[in-house]
mmCIF file of C-alpha atoms and ligand atoms in Angstrom:
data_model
loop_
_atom_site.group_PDB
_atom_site.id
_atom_site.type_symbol
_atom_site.label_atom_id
_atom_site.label_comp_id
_atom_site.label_asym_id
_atom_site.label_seq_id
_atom_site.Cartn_x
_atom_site.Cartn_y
_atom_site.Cartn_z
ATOM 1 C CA UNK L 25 19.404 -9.714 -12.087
ATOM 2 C CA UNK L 26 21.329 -6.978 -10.184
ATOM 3 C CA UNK L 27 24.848 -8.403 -9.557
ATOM 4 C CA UNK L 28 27.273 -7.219 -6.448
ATOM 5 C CA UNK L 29 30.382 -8.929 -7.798
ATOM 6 C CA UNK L 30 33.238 -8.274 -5.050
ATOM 7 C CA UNK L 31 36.831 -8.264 -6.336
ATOM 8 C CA UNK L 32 35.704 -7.447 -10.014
ATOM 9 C CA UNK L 33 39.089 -5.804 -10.168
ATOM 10 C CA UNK L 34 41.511 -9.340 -9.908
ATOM 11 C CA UNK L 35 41.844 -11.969 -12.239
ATOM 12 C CA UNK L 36 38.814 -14.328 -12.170
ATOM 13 C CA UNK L 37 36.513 -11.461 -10.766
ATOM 14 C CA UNK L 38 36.936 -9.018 -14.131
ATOM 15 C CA UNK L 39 37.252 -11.791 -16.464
ATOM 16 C CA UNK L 40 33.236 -12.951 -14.387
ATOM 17 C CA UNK L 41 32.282 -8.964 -15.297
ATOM 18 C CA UNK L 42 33.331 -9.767 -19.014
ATOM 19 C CA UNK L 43 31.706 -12.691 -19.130
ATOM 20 C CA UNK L 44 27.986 -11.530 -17.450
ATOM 21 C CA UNK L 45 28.053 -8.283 -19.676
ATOM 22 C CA UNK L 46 28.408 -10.249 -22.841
ATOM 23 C CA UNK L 47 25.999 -13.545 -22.279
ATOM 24 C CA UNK L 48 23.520 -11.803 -20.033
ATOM 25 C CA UNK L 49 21.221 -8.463 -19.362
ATOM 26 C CA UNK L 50 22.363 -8.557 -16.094
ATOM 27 C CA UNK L 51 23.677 -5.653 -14.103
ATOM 28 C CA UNK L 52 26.839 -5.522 -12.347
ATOM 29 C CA UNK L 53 28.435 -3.787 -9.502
ATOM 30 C CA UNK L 54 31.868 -4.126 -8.616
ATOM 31 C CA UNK L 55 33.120 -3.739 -4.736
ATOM 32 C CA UNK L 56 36.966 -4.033 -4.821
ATOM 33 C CA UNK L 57 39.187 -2.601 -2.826
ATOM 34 C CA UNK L 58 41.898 -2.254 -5.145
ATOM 35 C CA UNK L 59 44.802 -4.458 -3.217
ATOM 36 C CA UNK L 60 48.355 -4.766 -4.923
ATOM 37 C CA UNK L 61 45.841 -7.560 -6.931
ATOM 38 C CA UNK L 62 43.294 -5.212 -8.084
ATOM 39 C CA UNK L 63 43.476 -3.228 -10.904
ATOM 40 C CA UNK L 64 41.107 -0.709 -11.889
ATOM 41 C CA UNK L 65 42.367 -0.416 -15.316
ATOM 42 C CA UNK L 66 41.294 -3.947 -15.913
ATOM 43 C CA UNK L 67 37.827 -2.373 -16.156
ATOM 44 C CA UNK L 68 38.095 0.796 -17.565
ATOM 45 C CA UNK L 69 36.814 -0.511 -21.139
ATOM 46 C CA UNK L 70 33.378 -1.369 -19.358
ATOM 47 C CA UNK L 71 33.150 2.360 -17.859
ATOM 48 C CA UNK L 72 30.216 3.723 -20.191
ATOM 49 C CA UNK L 73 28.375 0.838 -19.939
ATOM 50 C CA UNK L 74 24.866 1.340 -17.817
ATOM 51 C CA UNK L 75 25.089 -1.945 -16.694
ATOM 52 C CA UNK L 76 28.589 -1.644 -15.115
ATOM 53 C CA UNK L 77 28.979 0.106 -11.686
ATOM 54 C CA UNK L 78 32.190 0.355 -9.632
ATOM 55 C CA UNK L 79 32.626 1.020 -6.003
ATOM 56 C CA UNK L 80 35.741 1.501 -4.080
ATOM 57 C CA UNK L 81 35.744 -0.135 -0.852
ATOM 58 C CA UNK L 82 36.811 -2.980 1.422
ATOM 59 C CA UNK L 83 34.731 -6.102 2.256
ATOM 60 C CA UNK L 84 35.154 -6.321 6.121
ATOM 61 C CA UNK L 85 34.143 -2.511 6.362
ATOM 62 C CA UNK L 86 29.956 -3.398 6.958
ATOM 63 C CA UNK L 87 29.210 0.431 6.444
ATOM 64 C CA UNK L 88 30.506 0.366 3.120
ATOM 65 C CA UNK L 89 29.068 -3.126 2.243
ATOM 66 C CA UNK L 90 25.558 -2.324 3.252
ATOM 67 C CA UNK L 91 25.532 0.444 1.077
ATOM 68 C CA UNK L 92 27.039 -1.362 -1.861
ATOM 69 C CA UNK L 93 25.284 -4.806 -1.396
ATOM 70 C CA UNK L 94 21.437 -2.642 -1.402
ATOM 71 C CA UNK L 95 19.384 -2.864 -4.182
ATOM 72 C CA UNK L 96 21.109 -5.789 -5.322
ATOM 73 C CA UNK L 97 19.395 -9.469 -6.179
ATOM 74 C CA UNK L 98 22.528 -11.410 -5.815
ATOM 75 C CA UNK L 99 26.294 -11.432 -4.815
ATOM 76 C CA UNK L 100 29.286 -13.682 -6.232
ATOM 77 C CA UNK L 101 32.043 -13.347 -3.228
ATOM 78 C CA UNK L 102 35.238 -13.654 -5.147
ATOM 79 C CA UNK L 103 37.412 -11.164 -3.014
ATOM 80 C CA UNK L 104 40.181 -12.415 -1.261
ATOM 81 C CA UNK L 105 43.718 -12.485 -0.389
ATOM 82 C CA UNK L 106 45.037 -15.300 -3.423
ATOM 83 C CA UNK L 107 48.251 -16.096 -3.175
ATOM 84 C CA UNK L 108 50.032 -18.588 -1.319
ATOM 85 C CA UNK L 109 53.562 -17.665 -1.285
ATOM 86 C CA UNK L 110 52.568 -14.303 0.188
ATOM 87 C CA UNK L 111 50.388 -15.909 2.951
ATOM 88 C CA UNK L 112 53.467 -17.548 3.902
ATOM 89 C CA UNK L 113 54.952 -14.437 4.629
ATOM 90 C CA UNK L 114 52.182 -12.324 5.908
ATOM 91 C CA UNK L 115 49.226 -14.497 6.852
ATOM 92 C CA UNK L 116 47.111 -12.034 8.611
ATOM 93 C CA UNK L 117 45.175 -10.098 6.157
ATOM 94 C CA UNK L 118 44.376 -13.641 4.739
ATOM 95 C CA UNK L 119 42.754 -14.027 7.431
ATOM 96 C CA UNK L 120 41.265 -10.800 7.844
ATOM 97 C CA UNK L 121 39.926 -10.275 4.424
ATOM 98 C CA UNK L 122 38.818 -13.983 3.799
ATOM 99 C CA UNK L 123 37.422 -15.087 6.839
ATOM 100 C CA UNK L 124 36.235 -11.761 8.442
ATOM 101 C CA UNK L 125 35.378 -10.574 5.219
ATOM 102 C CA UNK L 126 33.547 -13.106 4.197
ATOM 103 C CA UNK L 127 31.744 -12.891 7.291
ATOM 104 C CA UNK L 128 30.518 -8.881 6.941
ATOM 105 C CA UNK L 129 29.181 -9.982 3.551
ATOM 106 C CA UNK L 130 26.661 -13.024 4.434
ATOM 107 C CA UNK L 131 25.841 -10.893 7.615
ATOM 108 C CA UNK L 132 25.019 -7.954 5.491
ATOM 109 C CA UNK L 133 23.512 -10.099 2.783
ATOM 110 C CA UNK L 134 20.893 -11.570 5.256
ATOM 111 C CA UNK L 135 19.900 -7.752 6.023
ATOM 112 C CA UNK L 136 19.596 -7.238 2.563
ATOM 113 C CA UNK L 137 17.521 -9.841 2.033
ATOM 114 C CA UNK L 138 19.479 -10.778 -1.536
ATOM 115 C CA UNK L 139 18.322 -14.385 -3.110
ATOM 116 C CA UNK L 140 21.116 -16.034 -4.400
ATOM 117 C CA UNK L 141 24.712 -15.919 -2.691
ATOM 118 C CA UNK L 142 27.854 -17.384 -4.435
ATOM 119 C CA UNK L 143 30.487 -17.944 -2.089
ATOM 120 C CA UNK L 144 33.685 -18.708 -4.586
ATOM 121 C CA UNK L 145 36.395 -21.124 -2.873
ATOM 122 C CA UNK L 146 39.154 -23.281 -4.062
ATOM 123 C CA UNK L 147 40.309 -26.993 -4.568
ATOM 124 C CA UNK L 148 42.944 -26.133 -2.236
ATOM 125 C CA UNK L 149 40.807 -26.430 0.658
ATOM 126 C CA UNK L 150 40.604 -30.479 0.471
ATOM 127 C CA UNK L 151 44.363 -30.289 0.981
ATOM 128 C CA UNK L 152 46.594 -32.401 -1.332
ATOM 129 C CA UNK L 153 45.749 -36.039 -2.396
ATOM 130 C CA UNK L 154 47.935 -38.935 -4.018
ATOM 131 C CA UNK L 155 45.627 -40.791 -5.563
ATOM 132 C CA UNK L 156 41.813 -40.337 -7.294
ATOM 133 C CA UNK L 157 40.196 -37.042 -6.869
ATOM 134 C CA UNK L 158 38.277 -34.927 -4.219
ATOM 135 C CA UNK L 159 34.402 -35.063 -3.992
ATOM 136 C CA UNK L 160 32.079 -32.283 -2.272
ATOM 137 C CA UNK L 161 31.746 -34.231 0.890
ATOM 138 C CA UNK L 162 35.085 -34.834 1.600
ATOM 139 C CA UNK L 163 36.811 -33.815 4.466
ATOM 140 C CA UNK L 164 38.546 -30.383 4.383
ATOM 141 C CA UNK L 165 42.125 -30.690 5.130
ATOM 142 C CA UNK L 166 43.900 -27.186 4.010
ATOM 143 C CA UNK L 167 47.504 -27.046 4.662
ATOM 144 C CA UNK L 168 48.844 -23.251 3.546
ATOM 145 C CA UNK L 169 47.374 -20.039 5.791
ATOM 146 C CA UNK L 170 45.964 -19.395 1.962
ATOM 147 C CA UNK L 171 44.097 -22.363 2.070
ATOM 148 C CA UNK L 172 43.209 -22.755 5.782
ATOM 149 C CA UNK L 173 41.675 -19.018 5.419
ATOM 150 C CA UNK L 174 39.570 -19.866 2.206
ATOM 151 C CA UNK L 175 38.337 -23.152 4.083
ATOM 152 C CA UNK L 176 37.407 -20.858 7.229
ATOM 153 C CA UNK L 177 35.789 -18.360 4.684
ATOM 154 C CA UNK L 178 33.880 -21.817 2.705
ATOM 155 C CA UNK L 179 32.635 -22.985 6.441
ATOM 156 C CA UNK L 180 31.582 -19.540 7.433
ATOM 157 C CA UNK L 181 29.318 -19.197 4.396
ATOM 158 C CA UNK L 182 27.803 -22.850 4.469
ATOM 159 C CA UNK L 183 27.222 -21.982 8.268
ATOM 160 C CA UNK L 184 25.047 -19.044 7.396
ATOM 161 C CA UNK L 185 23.147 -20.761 5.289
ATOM 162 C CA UNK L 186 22.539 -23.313 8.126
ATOM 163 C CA UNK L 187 21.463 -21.002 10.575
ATOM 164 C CA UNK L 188 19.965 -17.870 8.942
ATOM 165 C CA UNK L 189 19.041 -20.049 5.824
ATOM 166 C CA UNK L 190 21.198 -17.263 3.569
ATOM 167 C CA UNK L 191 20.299 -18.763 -0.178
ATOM 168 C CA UNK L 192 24.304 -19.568 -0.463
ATOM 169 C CA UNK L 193 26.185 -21.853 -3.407
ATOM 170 C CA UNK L 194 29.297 -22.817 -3.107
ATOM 171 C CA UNK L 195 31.950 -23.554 -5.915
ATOM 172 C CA UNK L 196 35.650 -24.652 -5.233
ATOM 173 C CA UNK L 197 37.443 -24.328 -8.214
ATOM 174 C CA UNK L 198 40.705 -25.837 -9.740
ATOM 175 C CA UNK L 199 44.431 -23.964 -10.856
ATOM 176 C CA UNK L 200 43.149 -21.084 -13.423
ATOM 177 C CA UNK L 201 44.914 -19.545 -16.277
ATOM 178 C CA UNK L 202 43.909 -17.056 -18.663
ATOM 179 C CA UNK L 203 44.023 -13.234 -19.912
ATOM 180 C CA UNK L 204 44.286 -10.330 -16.938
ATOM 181 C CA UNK L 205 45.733 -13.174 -14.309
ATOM 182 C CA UNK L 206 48.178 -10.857 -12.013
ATOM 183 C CA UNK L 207 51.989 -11.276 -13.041
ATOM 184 C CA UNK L 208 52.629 -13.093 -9.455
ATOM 185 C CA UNK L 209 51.093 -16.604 -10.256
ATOM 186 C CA UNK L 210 52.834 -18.969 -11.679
ATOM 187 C CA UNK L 211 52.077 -19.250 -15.651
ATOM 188 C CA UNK L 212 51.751 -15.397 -15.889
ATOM 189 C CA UNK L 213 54.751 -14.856 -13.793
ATOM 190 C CA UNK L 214 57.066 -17.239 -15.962
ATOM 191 C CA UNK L 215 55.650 -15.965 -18.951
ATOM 192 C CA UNK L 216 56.385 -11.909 -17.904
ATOM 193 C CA UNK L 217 59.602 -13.250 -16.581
ATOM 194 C CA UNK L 218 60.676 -15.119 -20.152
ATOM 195 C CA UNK L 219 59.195 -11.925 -21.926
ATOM 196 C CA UNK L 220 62.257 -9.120 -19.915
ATOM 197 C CA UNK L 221 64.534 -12.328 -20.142
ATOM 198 C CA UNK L 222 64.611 -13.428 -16.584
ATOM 199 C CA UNK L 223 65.255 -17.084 -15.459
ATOM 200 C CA UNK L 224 62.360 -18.496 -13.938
ATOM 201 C CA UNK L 225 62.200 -19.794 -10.541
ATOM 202 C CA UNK L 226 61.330 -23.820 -10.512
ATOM 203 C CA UNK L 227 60.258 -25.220 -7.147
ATOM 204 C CA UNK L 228 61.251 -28.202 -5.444
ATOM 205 C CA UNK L 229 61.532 -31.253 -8.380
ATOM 206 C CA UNK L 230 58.791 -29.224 -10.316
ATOM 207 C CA UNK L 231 56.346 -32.489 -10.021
ATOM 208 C CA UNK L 232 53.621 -30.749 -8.109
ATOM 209 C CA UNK L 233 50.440 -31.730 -10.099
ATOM 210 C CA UNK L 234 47.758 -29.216 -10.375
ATOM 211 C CA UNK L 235 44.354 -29.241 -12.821
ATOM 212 C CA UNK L 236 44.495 -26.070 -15.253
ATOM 213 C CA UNK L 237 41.182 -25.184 -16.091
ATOM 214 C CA UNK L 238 40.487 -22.081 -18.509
ATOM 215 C CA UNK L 239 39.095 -19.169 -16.695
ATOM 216 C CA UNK L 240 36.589 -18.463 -18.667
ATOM 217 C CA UNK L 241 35.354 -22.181 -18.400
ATOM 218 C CA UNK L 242 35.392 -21.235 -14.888
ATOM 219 C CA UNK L 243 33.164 -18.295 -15.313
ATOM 220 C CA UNK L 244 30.299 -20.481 -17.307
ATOM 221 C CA UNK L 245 30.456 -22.845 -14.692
ATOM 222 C CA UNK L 246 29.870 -19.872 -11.921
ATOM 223 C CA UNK L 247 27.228 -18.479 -13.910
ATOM 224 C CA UNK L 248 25.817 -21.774 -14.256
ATOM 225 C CA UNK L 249 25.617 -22.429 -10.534
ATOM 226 C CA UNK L 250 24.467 -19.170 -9.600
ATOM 227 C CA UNK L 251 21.838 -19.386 -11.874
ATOM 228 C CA UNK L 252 20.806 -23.340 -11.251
ATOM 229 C CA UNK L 253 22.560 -24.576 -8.286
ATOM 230 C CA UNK L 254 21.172 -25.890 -5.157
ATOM 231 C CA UNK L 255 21.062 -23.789 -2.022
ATOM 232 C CA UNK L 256 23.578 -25.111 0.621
ATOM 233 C CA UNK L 257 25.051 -27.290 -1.851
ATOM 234 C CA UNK L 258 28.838 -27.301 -2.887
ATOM 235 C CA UNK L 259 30.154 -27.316 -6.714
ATOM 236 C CA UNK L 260 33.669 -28.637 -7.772
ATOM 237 C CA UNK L 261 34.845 -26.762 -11.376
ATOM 238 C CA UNK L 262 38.066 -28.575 -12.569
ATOM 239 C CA UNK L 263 39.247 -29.164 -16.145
ATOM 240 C CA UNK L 264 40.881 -32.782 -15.794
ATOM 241 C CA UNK L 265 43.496 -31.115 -17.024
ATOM 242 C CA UNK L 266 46.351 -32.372 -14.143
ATOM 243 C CA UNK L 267 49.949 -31.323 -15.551
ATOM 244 C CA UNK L 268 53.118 -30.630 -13.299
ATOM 245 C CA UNK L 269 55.214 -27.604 -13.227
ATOM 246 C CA UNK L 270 57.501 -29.081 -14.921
ATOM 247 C CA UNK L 271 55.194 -29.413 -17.916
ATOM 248 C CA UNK L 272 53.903 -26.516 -17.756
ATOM 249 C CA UNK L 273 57.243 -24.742 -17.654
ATOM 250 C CA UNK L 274 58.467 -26.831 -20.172
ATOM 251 C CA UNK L 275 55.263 -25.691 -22.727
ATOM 252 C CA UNK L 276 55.765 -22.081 -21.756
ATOM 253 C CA UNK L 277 59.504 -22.431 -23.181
ATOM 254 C CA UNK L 278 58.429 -24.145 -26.380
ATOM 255 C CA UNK L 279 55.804 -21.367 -26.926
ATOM 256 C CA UNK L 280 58.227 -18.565 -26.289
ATOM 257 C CA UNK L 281 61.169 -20.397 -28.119
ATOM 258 C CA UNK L 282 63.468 -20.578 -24.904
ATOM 259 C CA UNK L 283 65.195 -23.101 -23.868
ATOM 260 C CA UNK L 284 66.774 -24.998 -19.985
ATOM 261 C CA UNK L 285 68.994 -22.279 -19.641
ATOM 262 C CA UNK L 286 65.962 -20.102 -18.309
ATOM 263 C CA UNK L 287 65.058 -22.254 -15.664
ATOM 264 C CA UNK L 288 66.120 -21.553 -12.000
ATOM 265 C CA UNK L 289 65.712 -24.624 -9.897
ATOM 266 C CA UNK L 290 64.660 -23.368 -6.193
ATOM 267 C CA UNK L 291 63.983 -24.584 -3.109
ATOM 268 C CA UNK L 292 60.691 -25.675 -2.463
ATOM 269 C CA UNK L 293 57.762 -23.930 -1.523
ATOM 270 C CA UNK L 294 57.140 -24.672 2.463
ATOM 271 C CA UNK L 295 54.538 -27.522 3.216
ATOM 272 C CA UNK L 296 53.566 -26.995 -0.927
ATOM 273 C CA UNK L 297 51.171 -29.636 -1.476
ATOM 274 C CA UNK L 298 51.878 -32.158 -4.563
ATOM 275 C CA UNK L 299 48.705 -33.015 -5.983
ATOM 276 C CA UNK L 300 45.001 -31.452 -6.403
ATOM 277 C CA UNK L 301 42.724 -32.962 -7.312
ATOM 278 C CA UNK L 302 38.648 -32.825 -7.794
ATOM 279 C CA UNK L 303 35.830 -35.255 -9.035
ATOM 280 C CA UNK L 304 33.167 -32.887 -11.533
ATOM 281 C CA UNK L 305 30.111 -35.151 -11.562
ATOM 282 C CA UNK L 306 27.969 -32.932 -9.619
ATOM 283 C CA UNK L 307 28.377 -29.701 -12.021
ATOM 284 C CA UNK L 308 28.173 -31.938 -15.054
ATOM 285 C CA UNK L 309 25.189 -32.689 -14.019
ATOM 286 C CA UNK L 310 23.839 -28.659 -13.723
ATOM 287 C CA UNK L 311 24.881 -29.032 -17.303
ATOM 288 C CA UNK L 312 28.783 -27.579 -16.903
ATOM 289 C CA UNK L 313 32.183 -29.178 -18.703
ATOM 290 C CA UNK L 314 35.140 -27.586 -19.738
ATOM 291 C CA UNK L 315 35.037 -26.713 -23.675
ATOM 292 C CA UNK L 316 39.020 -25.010 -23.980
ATOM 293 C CA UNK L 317 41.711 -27.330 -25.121
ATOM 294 C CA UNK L 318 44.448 -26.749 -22.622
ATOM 295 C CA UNK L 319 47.202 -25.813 -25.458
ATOM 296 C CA UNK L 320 44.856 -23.777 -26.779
ATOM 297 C CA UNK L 321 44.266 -21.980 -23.780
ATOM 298 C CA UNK L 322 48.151 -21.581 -22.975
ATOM 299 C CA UNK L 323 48.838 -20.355 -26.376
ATOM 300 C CA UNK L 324 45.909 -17.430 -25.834
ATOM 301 C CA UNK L 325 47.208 -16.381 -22.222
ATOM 302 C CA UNK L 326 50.580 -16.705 -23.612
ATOM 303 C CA UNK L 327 49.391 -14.108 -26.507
ATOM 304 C CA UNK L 328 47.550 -12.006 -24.168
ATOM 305 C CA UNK L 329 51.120 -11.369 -22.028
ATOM 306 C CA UNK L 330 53.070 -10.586 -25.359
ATOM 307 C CA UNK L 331 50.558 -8.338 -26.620
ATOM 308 C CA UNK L 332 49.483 -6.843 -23.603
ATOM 309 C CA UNK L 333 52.522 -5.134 -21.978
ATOM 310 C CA UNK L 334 51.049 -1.912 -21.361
ATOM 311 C CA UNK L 335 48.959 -3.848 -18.751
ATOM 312 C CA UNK L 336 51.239 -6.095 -16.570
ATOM 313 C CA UNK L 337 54.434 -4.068 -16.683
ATOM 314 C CA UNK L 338 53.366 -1.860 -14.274
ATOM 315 C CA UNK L 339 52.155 -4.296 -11.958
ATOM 316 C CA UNK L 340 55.405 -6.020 -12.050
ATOM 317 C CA UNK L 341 57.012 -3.206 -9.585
ATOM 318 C CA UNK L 342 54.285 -4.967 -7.193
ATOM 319 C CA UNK L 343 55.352 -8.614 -7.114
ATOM 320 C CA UNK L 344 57.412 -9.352 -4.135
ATOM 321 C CA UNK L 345 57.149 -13.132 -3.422
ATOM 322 C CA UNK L 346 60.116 -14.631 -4.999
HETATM 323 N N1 LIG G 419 43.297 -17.954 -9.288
HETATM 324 C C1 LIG G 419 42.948 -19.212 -9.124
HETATM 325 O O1 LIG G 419 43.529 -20.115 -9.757
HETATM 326 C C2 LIG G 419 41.820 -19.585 -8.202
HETATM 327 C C3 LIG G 419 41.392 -20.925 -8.150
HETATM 328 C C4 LIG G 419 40.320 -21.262 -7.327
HETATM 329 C C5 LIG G 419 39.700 -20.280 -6.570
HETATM 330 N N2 LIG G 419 40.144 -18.993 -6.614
HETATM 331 C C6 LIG G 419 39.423 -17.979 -5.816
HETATM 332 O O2 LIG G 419 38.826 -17.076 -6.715
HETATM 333 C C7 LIG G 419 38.778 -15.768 -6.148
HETATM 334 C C8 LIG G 419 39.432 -14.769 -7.076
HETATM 335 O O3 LIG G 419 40.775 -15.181 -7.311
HETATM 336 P P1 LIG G 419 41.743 -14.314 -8.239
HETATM 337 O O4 LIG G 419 42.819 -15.205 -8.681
HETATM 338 O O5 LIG G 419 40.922 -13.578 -9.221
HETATM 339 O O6 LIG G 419 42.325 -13.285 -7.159
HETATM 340 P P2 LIG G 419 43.084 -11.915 -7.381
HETATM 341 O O7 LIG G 419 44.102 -11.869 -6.281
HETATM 342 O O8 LIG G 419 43.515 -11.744 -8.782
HETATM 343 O O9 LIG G 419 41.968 -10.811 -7.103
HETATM 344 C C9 LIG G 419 41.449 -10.574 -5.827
HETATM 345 C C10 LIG G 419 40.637 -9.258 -5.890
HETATM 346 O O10 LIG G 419 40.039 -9.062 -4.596
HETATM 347 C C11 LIG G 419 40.250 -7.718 -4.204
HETATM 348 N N3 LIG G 419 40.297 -7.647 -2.739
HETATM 349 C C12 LIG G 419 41.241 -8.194 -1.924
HETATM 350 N N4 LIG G 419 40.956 -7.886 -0.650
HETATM 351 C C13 LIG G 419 39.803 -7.164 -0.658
HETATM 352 C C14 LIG G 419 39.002 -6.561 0.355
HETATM 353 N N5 LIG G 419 39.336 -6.640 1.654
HETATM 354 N N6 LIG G 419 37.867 -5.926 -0.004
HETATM 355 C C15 LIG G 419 37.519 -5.828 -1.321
HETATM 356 N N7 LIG G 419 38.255 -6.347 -2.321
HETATM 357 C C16 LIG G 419 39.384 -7.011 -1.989
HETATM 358 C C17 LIG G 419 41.577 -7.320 -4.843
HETATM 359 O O11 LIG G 419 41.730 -5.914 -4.946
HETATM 360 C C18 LIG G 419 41.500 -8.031 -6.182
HETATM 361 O O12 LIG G 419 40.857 -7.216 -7.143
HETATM 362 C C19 LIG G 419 39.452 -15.879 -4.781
HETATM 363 O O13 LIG G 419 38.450 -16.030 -3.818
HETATM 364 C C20 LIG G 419 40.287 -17.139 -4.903
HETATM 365 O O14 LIG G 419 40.479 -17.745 -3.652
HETATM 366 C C21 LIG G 419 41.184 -18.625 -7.407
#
């Protein structure tokens, strides 16, 4: 298959590039527009590959889609403005790149004529829940401008495949973690934080429960729906793995042998939701589960951060949230 991946250049996108280039003869173009979250460097090591293309350019620009997206057999839509804490403070290009964006690609992708479109979303979208765990039909019920634009972004690509019948999959994804994960979210950011010895910043009562699941679990379970999945049909990825912040802070100081004395205790994030959570039965059955122990999987991102500093130090000039 020929691949248009867009946002190869972020976390989840280049570790999805890694991932197709080593388990697959596929092809792969990257279209990334190299935001604060992008990093070209990421890919650099996959430069003089013939398989691996790059393009420089910006989802919601159709001229510069329509030439990237030709020739291609299928697109995985992972671009997007990520980070809740900075769509509290400047919400419109969330809604720009994730909604509009978004748009421009299935509109494009319809001219194209491509077969298979993966449209990549989030567990966020469903909103927070006390109890049990959120299934594909729920009802969406986002509750950050992050989350509200990644719904809007979810609908708009169902919607095409509604009315234009555009060959789209869905997957909504849980909390990852992993290798190449930009220094602003919350494990790699108290791990870079620990590393200069900086205090990190502890919201709220640090209970908010998210499920941790392994990015490159993720990435099978992608490839697995773009390859299998049903068209117009919705796929939640989550590890089981639900742990609070205040576990997984807790973990991060055992592993770096720090101790209380780092932790800042903040105020809390506005309208931060406590719990996510999502029922897997319907990617189990395409033949997905998560395989990576979670302290297993902390301990390698942990190791990537320490041995890696070349990579995120300059990036850390870039984080502005807290
Ligand atoms: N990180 C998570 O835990 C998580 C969980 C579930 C779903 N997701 C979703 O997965 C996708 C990837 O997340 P991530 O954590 O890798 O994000 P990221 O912020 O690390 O990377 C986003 C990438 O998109 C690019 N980009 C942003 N705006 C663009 C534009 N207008 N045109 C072209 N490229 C643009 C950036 O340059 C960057 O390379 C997103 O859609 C996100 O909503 C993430």
């Amino acid at each position: 298959m020929r691949i248009l991946l867009t946002g190869g250049a972020g976390f989840i996108g280049s570790n999805f590039v890694r991932h197709l280039l080593a388990h697959s003869d596929d092809t792969v173009t990257v279209l990334d527009a190299l935001t604060y979250a992008g990093n070209r460097e990421t890919l650099a090591e996959f430069d003089s590959d013939p398989r691996f293309a790059f393009v420089h350019g910006d989802i919601c620009d159709r001229a510069v889609v329509r030439d990237a997206m030709a020739g291609h057999d299928a697109v995985v839509h992972f671009a997007a403005e990520s980070h809740v804490d900075r769509s509290l403070l400047d919400p419109d290009v969330f809604v720009r790149t994730n909604c509009l964006g978004t748009n421009v690609m299935c509109d494009v992708a319809i001219d194209v004529g491509v077969e298979r479109f993966v449209h990549i979303s989030t567990d966020e979208v469903y909103g927070s829940i006390e109890e049990g765990s959120f299934t594909e039909t729920d009802v969406l019920a986002p509750r950050s401008p992050y989350s509200a634009a990644k719904a809007g972004s979810d609908l708009i690509a169902l919607a095409y495949h509604e009315t234009h019948d555009l060959p789209v999959l869905v997957t909504r994804s849980s909390n990852q973690y992993g290798p190449y994960q930009f220094p602003e979210k919350l494990i790699p950011y108290f791990v870079t934080s620990l590393l200069v010895g900086r205090k990190v910043p502890l919201y709220g009562d640090g209970l908010n429960v998210r499920d941790w699941l392994f990015v490159r679990d993720n990435c099978r379970g992608v490839d697995l729906v773009l390859r299998e999945g049903w068209f117009g049909e919705i796929y939640n990825i989550g590890a089981g793995n639900e742990l609070t912040n205040r576990v997984i802070t807790d973990r991060l100081l055992a592993i770096l042998g720090k101790d209380e004395s780092c932790v800042d205790y903040v105020e809390d994030r506005l309208g931060h939701d406590r719990r996510y959570s999502i029922a897997t039965e319907k990617v189990a059955k395409l033949g997905w589960s998560p395989e990576t122990d979670f302290e297993a999987g902390l301990e390698e991102t942990v190791a990537f951060y320490v041995d890696n500093r070349d990579w995120w130090e300059p990036l850390t000039a870039r984080v502005k949230n807290r």
